Amino acid sequence: LRLDANRSWDEAAARRFLDACRDLPVESLEEPLRRPTLAALGTLQESVPFPLALDESLADFFAADCLAGAAVRRLVIKPARQGGLLASLELARRARDAGVECVVTSALESTCGLLAAAHLAAVIAPAAAHGLATADWFAADTGTPPPVTAGRLFLSDRPGLGFHPRLS
C-alpha cells in the first residue's frame, strides 16, 4: 500500500497511525505531518520499517537540509514544482548520494509534460513505481497519452519524448 496522509495529522496522531500500520504491507507513507519539521519526521521515520516521504512539503525545506539528516527515506519529485527537469535531476542525484530514494509523480501536466516526467523517472529510478499514469484524468489534452498497461507506462523506443500533438 502506498499511502498519502496529505499533511493531515499532528505528531501524536501520526505516531498512532504508524504504530497501527506496523504489521501491514505498507510500501510508503507520504506527508504524515500537518506542520512537518525535520526533527519530527526523522523521529517518525526511525520508528517504521517503510519509507516516509516528502511531497508537497518538500518546498518548505531547503533540500540539502532535508537530505543531510535523512529525515525521510523518500522524496516525491514533481518536476513542475521543483524548477524543471534539470533541477529535479540534480535533487534526485543529491538524494541518491544521501541514501534517499526518489519517485517521480505528476502535478497533472499535459501529455507533453507527463512524457518529460516519465523520461526523468526512467533515468532516476527505472524499476520504481512512479505516479505518472494521470493522462486519462483530463477531458481533453494536447497530445496522445503514452500507453499504460498493467500499471506500467511505456515510453517510445524512438528518439525524443514521443509526444504526438492532437490536431483536432
PDB file of N, CA, C and O in Angstrom, residues 7-11 31-41 44 53-54 56-58 60-61 72:
ATOM      1  N   ARG A   7      -0.674  15.679   4.808  1.00  0.00           N
ATOM      2  CA  ARG A   7      -0.413  16.613   5.905  1.00  0.00           C
ATOM      3  C   ARG A   7      -1.609  16.730   6.855  1.00  0.00           C
ATOM      4  O   ARG A   7      -1.952  17.804   7.316  1.00  0.00           O
ATOM      5  N   SER A   8      -2.199  15.592   7.177  1.00  0.00           N
ATOM      6  CA  SER A   8      -3.426  15.582   7.969  1.00  0.00           C
ATOM      7  C   SER A   8      -3.231  15.559   9.476  1.00  0.00           C
ATOM      8  O   SER A   8      -4.129  15.959  10.203  1.00  0.00           O
ATOM      9  N   TRP A   9      -2.104  15.053   9.972  1.00  0.00           N
ATOM     10  CA  TRP A   9      -2.021  14.713  11.376  1.00  0.00           C
ATOM     11  C   TRP A   9      -1.026  15.556  12.149  1.00  0.00           C
ATOM     12  O   TRP A   9      -0.009  15.996  11.621  1.00  0.00           O
ATOM     13  N   ASP A  10      -1.309  15.686  13.443  1.00  0.00           N
ATOM     14  CA  ASP A  10      -0.269  16.183  14.335  1.00  0.00           C
ATOM     15  C   ASP A  10       0.646  14.993  14.639  1.00  0.00           C
ATOM     16  O   ASP A  10       0.383  13.861  14.217  1.00  0.00           O
ATOM     17  N   GLU A  11       1.708  15.228  15.390  1.00  0.00           N
ATOM     18  CA  GLU A  11       2.701  14.173  15.616  1.00  0.00           C
ATOM     19  C   GLU A  11       2.118  12.974  16.377  1.00  0.00           C
ATOM     20  O   GLU A  11       2.410  11.821  16.054  1.00  0.00           O
ATOM     21  N   GLU A  31       3.748  12.468   3.503  1.00  0.00           N
ATOM     22  CA  GLU A  31       3.243  13.644   4.202  1.00  0.00           C
ATOM     23  C   GLU A  31       2.402  13.355   5.441  1.00  0.00           C
ATOM     24  O   GLU A  31       1.237  13.740   5.521  1.00  0.00           O
ATOM     25  N   PRO A  32       2.976  12.706   6.453  1.00  0.00           N
ATOM     26  CA  PRO A  32       2.170  12.392   7.632  1.00  0.00           C
ATOM     27  C   PRO A  32       1.854  13.591   8.527  1.00  0.00           C
ATOM     28  O   PRO A  32       0.864  13.544   9.256  1.00  0.00           O
ATOM     29  N   LEU A  33       2.669  14.652   8.486  1.00  0.00           N
ATOM     30  CA  LEU A  33       2.516  15.729   9.470  1.00  0.00           C
ATOM     31  C   LEU A  33       1.922  17.009   8.900  1.00  0.00           C
ATOM     32  O   LEU A  33       2.334  17.495   7.854  1.00  0.00           O
ATOM     33  N   ARG A  34       0.986  17.567   9.659  1.00  0.00           N
ATOM     34  CA  ARG A  34       0.348  18.836   9.299  1.00  0.00           C
ATOM     35  C   ARG A  34       1.377  19.966   9.237  1.00  0.00           C
ATOM     36  O   ARG A  34       1.364  20.780   8.318  1.00  0.00           O
ATOM     37  N   ARG A  35       2.233  20.018  10.239  1.00  0.00           N
ATOM     38  CA  ARG A  35       3.293  21.031  10.308  1.00  0.00           C
ATOM     39  C   ARG A  35       4.628  20.312  10.478  1.00  0.00           C
ATOM     40  O   ARG A  35       5.162  20.216  11.578  1.00  0.00           O
ATOM     41  N   PRO A  36       5.167  19.808   9.376  1.00  0.00           N
ATOM     42  CA  PRO A  36       6.364  18.974   9.491  1.00  0.00           C
ATOM     43  C   PRO A  36       7.616  19.757   9.863  1.00  0.00           C
ATOM     44  O   PRO A  36       7.807  20.892   9.436  1.00  0.00           O
ATOM     45  N   THR A  37       8.418  19.136  10.703  1.00  0.00           N
ATOM     46  CA  THR A  37       9.777  19.602  10.959  1.00  0.00           C
ATOM     47  C   THR A  37      10.682  18.421  10.652  1.00  0.00           C
ATOM     48  O   THR A  37      10.254  17.254  10.724  1.00  0.00           O
ATOM     49  N   LEU A  38      11.922  18.722  10.318  1.00  0.00           N
ATOM     50  CA  LEU A  38      12.848  17.630  10.008  1.00  0.00           C
ATOM     51  C   LEU A  38      13.070  16.736  11.219  1.00  0.00           C
ATOM     52  O   LEU A  38      13.163  15.512  11.091  1.00  0.00           O
ATOM     53  N   ALA A  39      13.116  17.322  12.408  1.00  0.00           N
ATOM     54  CA  ALA A  39      13.306  16.528  13.625  1.00  0.00           C
ATOM     55  C   ALA A  39      12.136  15.574  13.850  1.00  0.00           C
ATOM     56  O   ALA A  39      12.336  14.383  14.136  1.00  0.00           O
ATOM     57  N   ALA A  40      10.919  16.078  13.729  1.00  0.00           N
ATOM     58  CA  ALA A  40       9.741  15.230  13.946  1.00  0.00           C
ATOM     59  C   ALA A  40       9.646  14.143  12.883  1.00  0.00           C
ATOM     60  O   ALA A  40       9.355  12.976  13.194  1.00  0.00           O
ATOM     61  N   LEU A  41       9.923  14.503  11.630  1.00  0.00           N
ATOM     62  CA  LEU A  41       9.899  13.498  10.565  1.00  0.00           C
ATOM     63  C   LEU A  41      10.953  12.427  10.802  1.00  0.00           C
ATOM     64  O   LEU A  41      10.702  11.239  10.609  1.00  0.00           O
ATOM     65  N   LEU A  44       9.788  10.025  13.477  1.00  0.00           N
ATOM     66  CA  LEU A  44       8.774   9.114  12.939  1.00  0.00           C
ATOM     67  C   LEU A  44       9.408   8.097  11.994  1.00  0.00           C
ATOM     68  O   LEU A  44       9.070   6.908  12.029  1.00  0.00           O
ATOM     69  N   ALA A  53       7.697   9.826   3.189  1.00  0.00           N
ATOM     70  CA  ALA A  53       8.054  10.611   2.011  1.00  0.00           C
ATOM     71  C   ALA A  53       7.582  12.050   2.145  1.00  0.00           C
ATOM     72  O   ALA A  53       6.544  12.336   2.739  1.00  0.00           O
ATOM     73  N   LEU A  54       8.390  12.935   1.574  1.00  0.00           N
ATOM     74  CA  LEU A  54       8.000  14.332   1.426  1.00  0.00           C
ATOM     75  C   LEU A  54       7.539  14.542  -0.004  1.00  0.00           C
ATOM     76  O   LEU A  54       8.176  14.071  -0.947  1.00  0.00           O
ATOM     77  N   GLU A  56       4.504  17.563  -1.152  1.00  0.00           N
ATOM     78  CA  GLU A  56       4.227  18.999  -1.218  1.00  0.00           C
ATOM     79  C   GLU A  56       5.017  19.799  -0.196  1.00  0.00           C
ATOM     80  O   GLU A  56       5.329  20.964  -0.430  1.00  0.00           O
ATOM     81  N   SER A  57       5.384  19.216   0.932  1.00  0.00           N
ATOM     82  CA  SER A  57       6.147  19.981   1.918  1.00  0.00           C
ATOM     83  C   SER A  57       7.633  20.041   1.588  1.00  0.00           C
ATOM     84  O   SER A  57       8.376  20.752   2.266  1.00  0.00           O
ATOM     85  N   LEU A  58       8.064  19.333   0.567  1.00  0.00           N
ATOM     86  CA  LEU A  58       9.475  19.393   0.164  1.00  0.00           C
ATOM     87  C   LEU A  58       9.890  20.831  -0.102  1.00  0.00           C
ATOM     88  O   LEU A  58      10.998  21.239   0.231  1.00  0.00           O
ATOM     89  N   ASP A  60       8.993  23.357   1.494  1.00  0.00           N
ATOM     90  CA  ASP A  60       9.133  24.077   2.760  1.00  0.00           C
ATOM     91  C   ASP A  60      10.534  23.974   3.350  1.00  0.00           C
ATOM     92  O   ASP A  60      10.877  24.713   4.260  1.00  0.00           O
ATOM     93  N   PHE A  61      11.296  23.021   2.856  1.00  0.00           N
ATOM     94  CA  PHE A  61      12.632  22.768   3.395  1.00  0.00           C
ATOM     95  C   PHE A  61      13.671  23.042   2.327  1.00  0.00           C
ATOM     96  O   PHE A  61      13.430  22.833   1.151  1.00  0.00           O
ATOM     97  N   VAL A  72      13.608  11.672   6.106  1.00  0.00           N
ATOM     98  CA  VAL A  72      12.715  10.696   5.484  1.00  0.00           C
ATOM     99  C   VAL A  72      13.552   9.859   4.516  1.00  0.00           C
ATOM    100  O   VAL A  72      14.658  10.237   4.140  1.00  0.00           O
TER     101      VAL A  72
END
